mmCIF file of C-alpha atoms and ligand atoms in Angstrom:
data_model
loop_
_atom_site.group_PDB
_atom_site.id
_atom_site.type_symbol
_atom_site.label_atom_id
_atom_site.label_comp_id
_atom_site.label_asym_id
_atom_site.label_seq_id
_atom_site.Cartn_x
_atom_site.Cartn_y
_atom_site.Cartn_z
ATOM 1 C CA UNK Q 1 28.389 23.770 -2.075
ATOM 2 C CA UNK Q 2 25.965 24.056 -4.984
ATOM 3 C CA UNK Q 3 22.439 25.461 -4.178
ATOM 4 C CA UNK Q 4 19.850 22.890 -4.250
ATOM 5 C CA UNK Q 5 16.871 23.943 -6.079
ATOM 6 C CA UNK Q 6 14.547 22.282 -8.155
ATOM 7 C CA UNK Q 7 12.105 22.971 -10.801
ATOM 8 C CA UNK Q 8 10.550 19.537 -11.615
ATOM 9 C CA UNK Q 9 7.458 19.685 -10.192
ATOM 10 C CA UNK Q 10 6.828 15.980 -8.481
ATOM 11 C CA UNK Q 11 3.556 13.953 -9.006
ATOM 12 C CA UNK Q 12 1.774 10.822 -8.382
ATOM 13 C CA UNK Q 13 -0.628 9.572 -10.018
ATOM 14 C CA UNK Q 14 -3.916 8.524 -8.646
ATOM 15 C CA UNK Q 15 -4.365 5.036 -8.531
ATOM 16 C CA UNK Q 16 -1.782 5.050 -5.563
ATOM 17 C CA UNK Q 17 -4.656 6.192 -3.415
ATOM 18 C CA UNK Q 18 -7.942 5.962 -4.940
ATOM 19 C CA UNK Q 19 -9.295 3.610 -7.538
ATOM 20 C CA UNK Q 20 -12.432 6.003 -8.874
ATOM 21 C CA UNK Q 21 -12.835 9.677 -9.604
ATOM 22 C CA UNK Q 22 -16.033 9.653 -7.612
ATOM 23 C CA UNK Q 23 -16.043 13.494 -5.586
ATOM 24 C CA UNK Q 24 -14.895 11.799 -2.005
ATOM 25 C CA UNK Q 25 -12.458 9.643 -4.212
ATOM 26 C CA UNK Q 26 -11.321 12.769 -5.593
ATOM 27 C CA UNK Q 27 -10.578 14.893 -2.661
ATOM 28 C CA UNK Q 28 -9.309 11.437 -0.549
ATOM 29 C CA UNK Q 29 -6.190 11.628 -3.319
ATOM 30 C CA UNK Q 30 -5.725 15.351 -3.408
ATOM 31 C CA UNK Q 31 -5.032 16.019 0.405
ATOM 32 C CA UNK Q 32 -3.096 12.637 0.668
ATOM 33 C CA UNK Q 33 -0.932 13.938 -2.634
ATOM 34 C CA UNK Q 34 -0.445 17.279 -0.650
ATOM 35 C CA UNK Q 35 0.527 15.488 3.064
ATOM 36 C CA UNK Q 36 3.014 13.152 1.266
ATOM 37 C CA UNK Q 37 4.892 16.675 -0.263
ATOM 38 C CA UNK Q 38 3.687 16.410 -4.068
ATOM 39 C CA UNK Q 39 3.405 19.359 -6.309
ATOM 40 C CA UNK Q 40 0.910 17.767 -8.883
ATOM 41 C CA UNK Q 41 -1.364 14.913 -8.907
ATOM 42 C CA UNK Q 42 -2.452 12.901 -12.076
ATOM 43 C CA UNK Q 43 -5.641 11.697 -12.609
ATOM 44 C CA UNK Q 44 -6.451 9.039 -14.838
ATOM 45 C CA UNK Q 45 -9.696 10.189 -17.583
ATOM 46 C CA UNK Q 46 -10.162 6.573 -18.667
ATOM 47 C CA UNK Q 47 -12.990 5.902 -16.578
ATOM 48 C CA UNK Q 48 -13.979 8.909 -15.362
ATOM 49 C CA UNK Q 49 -17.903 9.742 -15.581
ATOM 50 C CA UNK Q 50 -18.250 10.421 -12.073
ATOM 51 C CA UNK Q 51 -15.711 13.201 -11.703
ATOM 52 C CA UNK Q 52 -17.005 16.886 -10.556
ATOM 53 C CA UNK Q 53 -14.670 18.822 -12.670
ATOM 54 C CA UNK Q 54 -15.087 22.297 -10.884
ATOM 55 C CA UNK Q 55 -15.345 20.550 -7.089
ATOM 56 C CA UNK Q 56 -12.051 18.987 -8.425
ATOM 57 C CA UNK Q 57 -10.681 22.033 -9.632
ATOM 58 C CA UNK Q 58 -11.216 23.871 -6.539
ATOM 59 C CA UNK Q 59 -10.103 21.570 -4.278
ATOM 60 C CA UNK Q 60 -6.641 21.492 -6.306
ATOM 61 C CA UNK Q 61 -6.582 25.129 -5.882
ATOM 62 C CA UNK Q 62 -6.995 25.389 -2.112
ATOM 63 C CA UNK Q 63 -4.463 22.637 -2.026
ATOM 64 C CA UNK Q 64 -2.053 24.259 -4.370
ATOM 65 C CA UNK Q 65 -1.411 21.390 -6.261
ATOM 66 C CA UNK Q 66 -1.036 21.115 -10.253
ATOM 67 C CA UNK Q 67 -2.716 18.680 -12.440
ATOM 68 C CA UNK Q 68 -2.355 16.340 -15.517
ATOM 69 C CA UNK Q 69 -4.441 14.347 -17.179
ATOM 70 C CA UNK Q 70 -3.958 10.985 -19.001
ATOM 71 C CA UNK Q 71 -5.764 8.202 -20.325
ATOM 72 C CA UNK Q 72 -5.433 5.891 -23.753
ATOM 73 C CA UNK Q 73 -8.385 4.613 -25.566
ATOM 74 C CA UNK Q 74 -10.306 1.368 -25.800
ATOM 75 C CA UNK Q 75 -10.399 -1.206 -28.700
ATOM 76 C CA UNK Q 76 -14.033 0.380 -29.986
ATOM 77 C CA UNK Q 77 -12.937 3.692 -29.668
ATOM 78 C CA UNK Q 78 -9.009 3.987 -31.258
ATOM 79 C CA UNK Q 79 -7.995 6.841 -33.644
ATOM 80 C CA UNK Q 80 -5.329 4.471 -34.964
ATOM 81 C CA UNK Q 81 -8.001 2.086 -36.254
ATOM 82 C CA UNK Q 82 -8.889 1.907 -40.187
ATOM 83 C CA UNK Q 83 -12.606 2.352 -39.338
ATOM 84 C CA UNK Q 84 -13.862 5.785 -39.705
ATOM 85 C CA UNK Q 85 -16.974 5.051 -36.673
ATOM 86 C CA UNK Q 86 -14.127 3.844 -34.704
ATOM 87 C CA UNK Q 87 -11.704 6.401 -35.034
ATOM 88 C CA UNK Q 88 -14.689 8.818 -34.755
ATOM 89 C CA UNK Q 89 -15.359 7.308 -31.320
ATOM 90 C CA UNK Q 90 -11.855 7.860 -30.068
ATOM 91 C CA UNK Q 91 -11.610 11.218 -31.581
ATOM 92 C CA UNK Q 92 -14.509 12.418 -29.142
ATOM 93 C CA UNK Q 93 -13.119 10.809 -26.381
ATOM 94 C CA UNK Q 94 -9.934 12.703 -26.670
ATOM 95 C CA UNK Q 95 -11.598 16.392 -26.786
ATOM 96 C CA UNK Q 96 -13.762 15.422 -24.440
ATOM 97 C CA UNK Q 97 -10.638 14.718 -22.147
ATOM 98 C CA UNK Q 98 -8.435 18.050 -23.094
ATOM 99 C CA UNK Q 99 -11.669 19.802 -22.350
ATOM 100 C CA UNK Q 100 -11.855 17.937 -18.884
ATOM 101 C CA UNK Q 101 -7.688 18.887 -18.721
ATOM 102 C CA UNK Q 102 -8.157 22.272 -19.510
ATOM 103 C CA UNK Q 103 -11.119 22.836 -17.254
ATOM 104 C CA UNK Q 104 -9.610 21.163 -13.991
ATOM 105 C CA UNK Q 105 -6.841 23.801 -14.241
ATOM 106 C CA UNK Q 106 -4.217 21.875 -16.274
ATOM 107 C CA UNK Q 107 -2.077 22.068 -19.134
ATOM 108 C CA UNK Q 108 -0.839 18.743 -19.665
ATOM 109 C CA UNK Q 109 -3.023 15.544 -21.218
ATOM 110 C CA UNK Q 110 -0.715 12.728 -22.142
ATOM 111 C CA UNK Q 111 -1.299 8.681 -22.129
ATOM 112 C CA UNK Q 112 -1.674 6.232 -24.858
ATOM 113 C CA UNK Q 113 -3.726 9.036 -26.688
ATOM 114 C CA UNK Q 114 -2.960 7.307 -30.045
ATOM 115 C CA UNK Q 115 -4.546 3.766 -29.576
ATOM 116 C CA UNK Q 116 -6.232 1.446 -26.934
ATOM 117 C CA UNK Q 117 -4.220 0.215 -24.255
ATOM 118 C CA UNK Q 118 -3.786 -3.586 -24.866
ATOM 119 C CA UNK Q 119 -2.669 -6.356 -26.836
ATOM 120 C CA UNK Q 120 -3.033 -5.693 -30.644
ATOM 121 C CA UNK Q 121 -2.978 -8.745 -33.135
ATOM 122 C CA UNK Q 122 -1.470 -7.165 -35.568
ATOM 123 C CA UNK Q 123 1.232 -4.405 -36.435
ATOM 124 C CA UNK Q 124 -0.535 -1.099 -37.108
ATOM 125 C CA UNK Q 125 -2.131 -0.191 -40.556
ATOM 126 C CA UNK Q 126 -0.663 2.709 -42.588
ATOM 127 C CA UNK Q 127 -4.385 3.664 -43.285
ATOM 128 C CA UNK Q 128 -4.613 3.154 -39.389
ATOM 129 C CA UNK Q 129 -1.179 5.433 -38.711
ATOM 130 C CA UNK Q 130 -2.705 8.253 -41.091
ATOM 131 C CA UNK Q 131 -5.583 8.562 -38.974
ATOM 132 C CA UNK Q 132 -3.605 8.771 -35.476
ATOM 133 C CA UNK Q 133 -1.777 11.852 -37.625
ATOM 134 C CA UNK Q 134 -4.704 13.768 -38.590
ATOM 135 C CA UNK Q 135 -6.966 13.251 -34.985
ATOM 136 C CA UNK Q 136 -3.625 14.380 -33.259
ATOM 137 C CA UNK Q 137 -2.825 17.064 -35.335
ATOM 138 C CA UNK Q 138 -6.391 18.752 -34.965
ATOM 139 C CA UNK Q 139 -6.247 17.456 -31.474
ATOM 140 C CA UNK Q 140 -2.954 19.812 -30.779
ATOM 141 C CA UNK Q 141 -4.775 22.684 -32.923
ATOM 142 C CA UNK Q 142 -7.440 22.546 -30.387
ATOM 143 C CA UNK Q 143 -4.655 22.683 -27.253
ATOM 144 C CA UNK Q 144 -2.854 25.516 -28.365
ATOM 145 C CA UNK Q 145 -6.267 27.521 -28.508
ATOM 146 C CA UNK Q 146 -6.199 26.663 -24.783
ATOM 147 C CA UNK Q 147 -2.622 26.754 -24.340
ATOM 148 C CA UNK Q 148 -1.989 23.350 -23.804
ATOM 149 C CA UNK Q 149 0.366 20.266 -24.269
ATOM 150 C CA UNK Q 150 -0.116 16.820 -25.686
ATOM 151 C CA UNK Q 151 2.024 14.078 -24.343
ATOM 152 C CA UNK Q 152 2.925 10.682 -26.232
ATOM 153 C CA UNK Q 153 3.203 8.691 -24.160
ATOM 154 C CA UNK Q 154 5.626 5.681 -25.477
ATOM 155 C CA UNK Q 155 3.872 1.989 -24.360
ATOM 156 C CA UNK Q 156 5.202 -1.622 -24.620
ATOM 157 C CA UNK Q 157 4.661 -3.874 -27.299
ATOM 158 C CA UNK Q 158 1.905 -5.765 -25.217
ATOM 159 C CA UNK Q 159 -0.338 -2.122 -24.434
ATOM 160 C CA UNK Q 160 0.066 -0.536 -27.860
ATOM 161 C CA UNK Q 161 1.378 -0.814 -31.645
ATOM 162 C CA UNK Q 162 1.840 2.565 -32.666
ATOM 163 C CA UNK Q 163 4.658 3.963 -30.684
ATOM 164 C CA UNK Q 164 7.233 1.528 -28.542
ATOM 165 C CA UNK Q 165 10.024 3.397 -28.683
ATOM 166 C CA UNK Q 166 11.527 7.130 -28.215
ATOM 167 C CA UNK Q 167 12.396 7.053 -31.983
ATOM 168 C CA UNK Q 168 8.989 5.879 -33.195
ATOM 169 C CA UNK Q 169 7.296 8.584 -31.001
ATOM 170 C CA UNK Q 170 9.948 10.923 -32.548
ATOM 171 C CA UNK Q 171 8.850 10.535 -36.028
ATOM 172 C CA UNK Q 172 5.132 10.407 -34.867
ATOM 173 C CA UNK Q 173 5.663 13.815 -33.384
ATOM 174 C CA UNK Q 174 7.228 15.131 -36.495
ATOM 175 C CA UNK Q 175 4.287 13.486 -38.526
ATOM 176 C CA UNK Q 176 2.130 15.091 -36.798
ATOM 177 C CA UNK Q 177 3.659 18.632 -36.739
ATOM 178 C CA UNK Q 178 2.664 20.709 -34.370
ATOM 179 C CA UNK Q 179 4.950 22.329 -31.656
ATOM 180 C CA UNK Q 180 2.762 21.938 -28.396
ATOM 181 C CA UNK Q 181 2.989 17.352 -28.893
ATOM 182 C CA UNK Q 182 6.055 16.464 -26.934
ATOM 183 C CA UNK Q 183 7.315 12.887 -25.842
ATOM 184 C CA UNK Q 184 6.230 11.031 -22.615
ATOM 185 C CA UNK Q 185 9.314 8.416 -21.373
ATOM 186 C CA UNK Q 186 8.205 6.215 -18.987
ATOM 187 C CA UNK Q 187 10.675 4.201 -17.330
ATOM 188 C CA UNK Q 188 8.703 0.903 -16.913
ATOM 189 C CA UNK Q 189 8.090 0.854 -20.439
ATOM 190 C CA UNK Q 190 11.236 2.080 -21.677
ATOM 191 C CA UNK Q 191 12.901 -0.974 -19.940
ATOM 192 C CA UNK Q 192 11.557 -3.363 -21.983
ATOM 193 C CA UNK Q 193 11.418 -1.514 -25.521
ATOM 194 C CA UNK Q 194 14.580 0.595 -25.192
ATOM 195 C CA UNK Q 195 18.207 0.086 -25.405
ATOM 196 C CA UNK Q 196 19.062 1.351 -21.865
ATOM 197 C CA UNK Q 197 17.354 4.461 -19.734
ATOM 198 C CA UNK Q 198 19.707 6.675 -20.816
ATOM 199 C CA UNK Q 199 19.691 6.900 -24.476
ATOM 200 C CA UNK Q 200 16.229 7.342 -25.073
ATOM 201 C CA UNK Q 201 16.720 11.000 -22.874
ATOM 202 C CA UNK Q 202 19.495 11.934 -25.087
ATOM 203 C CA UNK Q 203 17.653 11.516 -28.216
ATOM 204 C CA UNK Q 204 14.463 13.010 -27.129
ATOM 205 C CA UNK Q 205 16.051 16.207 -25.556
ATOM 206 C CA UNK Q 206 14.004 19.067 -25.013
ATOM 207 C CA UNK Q 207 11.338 17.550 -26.454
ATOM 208 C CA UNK Q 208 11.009 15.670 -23.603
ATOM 209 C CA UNK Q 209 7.321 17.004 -21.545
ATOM 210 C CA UNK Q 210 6.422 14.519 -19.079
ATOM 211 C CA UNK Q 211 7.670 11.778 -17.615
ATOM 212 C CA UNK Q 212 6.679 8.778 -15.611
ATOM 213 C CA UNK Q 213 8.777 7.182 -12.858
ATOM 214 C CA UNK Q 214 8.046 3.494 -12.130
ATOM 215 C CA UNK Q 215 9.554 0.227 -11.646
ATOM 216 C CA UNK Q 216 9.967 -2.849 -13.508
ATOM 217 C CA UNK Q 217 7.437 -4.508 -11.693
ATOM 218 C CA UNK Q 218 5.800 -1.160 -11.040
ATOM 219 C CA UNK Q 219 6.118 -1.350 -7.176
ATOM 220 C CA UNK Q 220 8.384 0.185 -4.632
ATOM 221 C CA UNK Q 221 10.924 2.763 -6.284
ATOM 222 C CA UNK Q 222 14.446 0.845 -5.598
ATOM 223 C CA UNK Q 223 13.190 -2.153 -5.151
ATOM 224 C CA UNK Q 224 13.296 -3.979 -8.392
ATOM 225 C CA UNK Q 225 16.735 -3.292 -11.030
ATOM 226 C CA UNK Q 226 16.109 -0.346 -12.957
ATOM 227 C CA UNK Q 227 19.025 2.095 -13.192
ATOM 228 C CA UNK Q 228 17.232 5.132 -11.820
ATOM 229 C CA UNK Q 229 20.634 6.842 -11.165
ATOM 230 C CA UNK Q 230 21.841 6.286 -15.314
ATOM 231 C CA UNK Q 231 17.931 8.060 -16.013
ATOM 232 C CA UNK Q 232 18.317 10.742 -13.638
ATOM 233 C CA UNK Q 233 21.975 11.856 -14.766
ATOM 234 C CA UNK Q 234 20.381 11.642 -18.438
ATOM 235 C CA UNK Q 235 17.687 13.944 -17.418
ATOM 236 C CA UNK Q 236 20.353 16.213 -15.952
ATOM 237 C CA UNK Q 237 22.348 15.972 -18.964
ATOM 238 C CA UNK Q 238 19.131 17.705 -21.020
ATOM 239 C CA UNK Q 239 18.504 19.773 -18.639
ATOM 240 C CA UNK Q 240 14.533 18.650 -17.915
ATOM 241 C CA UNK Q 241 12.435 20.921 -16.017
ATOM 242 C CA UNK Q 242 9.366 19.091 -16.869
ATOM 243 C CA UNK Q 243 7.138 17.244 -14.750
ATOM 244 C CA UNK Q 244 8.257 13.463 -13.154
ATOM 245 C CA UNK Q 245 5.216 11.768 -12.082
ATOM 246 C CA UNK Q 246 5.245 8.447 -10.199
ATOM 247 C CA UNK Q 247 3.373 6.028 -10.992
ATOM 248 C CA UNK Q 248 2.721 2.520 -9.373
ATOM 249 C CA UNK Q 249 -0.369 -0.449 -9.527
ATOM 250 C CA UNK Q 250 -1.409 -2.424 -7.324
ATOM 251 C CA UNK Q 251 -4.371 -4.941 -6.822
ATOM 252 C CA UNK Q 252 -4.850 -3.095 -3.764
ATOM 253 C CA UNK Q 253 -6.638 -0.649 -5.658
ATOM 254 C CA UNK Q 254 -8.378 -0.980 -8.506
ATOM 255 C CA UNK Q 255 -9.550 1.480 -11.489
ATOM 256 C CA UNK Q 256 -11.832 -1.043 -13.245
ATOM 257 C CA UNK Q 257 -11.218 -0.454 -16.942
ATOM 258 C CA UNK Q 258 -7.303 0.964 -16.417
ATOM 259 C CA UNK Q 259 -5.767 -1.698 -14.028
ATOM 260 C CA UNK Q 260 -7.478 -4.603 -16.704
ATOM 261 C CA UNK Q 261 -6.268 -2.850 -19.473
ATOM 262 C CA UNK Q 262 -3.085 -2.449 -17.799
ATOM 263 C CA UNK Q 263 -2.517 -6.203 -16.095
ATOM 264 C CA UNK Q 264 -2.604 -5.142 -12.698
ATOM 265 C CA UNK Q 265 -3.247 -8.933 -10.879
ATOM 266 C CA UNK Q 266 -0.510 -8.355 -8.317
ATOM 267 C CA UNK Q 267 -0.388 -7.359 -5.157
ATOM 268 C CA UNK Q 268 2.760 -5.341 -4.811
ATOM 269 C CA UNK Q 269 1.842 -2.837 -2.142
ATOM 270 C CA UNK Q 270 -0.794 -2.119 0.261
ATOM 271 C CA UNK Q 271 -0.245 1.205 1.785
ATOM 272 C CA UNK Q 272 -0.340 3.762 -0.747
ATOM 273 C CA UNK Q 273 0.550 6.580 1.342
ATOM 274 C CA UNK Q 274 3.603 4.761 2.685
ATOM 275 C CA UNK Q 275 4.338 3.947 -0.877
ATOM 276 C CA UNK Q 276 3.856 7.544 -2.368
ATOM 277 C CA UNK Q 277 6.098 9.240 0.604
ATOM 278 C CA UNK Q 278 8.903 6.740 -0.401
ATOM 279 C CA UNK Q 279 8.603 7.502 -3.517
ATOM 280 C CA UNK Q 280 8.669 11.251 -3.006
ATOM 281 C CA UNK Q 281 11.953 10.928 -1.245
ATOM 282 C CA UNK Q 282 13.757 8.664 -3.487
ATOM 283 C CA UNK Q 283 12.584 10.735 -6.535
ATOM 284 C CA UNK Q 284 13.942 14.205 -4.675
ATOM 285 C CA UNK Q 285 16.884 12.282 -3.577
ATOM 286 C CA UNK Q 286 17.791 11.622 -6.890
ATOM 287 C CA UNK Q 287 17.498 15.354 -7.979
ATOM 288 C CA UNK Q 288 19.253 16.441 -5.089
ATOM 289 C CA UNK Q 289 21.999 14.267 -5.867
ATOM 290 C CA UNK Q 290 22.510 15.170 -9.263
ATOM 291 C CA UNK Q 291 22.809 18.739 -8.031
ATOM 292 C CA UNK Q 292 26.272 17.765 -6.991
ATOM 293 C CA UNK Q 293 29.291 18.620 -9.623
HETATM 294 MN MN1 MN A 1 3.069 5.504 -17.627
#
């Protein structure tokens, strides 16, 4: 029998329990992340001005749980516009948010951190492009001074125009240049840019750092047609280590800027913590079974 060990550490993110970062929000989703047998817990920075960074921090301690951090920008505040104010606007945002990473404890800020989540009307400028290069590229300068990773996080069509597939992020990453900016696959938007769930993996490889688990519909793991098993034998085939963090909206809870931006008008679940221990075991189940020769 092979051993069955693990390495991926196993989040959720935290719209499956809370919709604010206010402090009782906050601590609600980090002992309900620990009872349902997660090793990390995301939390969304796009609306975030009531979090307690160091009451967060220790609480995430005491629960030995690891954090990430992710967020994309807003229409008035996008590095990949052509306006210098705009880009400006989004450039603060994003340090402001690695420094908010960095001092909760984690290592990892990833998201749509090249453009506002939403509709564009337009495909993306190259003056627009060069300034998503240069924020990024000082934006990664500043992480490895802290030790940390960016994530690109690769969107649909309809939440971004800068990256919608593993190849575009590819050559963003390579624009950009800098060793600590690694890809972001995220299997509900993967199944509507890519070819299949498998060769996006392959291509990436190891410079695959985070990934997000969540289904077409983004509801119950298993219960809509994505090919989970195909994804998790091409993670196996890389050999990831990296985090897999599920992720899941409802209308049953609500961020108010992130579940707009992201179209969240359906109700697909109302029990997050039933939701987030199925998840748990049909995301270890997977690894387990891939553990198999
Ligand atoms: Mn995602």
């Amino acid at each position: 029998m092979p051993t069955l060990t693990r390495t991926n550490p196993i989040g959720v993110h935290a719209l499956v329990w809370v919709g604010d970062t206010s402090p009782a929000s906050v601590e609600r989703a980090i002992t309900q992340t620990k009872d349902a047998g997660f090793d990390l817990l995301e939390l969304s920075l796009h609306d975030s001005a009531s979090l307690d960074t160091a009451a967060a921090r220790k609480s995430l301690e005491a629960a030995g749980l690891g954090v990430a951090c992710s967020r994309g920008l807003a229409f008035d505040a996008d590095v990949s516009s052509a306006d210098p104010a705009v880009v400006a606007r989004g450039e603060a945002l994003l340090q402001e948010s690695l420094a908010t990473t960095h001092d909760l404890g984690g290592t990892h800020l990833t998201g749509a951190l090249y453009s506002a989540l939403g509709k564009y009307g337009q495909p993306l400028s190259s003056a627009g492009r060069a300034n998503v290069v240069s924020v990024l590229r000082e934006l990664a300068r500043e992480g490895q001074r802290r030790g940390m990773t960016l994530g690109l996080e690769i969107c649909n069509r309809y939440e971004t125009n800068v990256i919608n597939t593993a190849h575009d992020a590819l050559v963003l990453a390579d624009d950009i240049g800098e060793d600590n900016v690694l890809i972001h696959l995220d299997t509900y938007h993967m199944n509507i840019e890519e070819d299949d769930l498998v060769r996006p993996v392959h291509e990436v490889g190891d410079r695959l750092g985070y990934v997000h688990i969540g289904e077409n519909h983004r509801g119950y793991l298993g219960s809509g047609h994505l090919d989970f098993t195909s994804f998790f034998h091409a993670l196996a085939d890389i050999g990831y280590g990296g985090p897999i963090t599920f992720e899941s909206f409802s209308s049953a809870v609500v961020m108010r800027g992130l579940s707009n931006d992201l179209a969240i008008w359906r109700n697909l679940w109302s029990d997050g913590a039933d939701l987030a221990r199925h998840a748990h075991g049909y995301i270890t189940g997977q690894l387990a079974a891939n553990h198999h020769p």
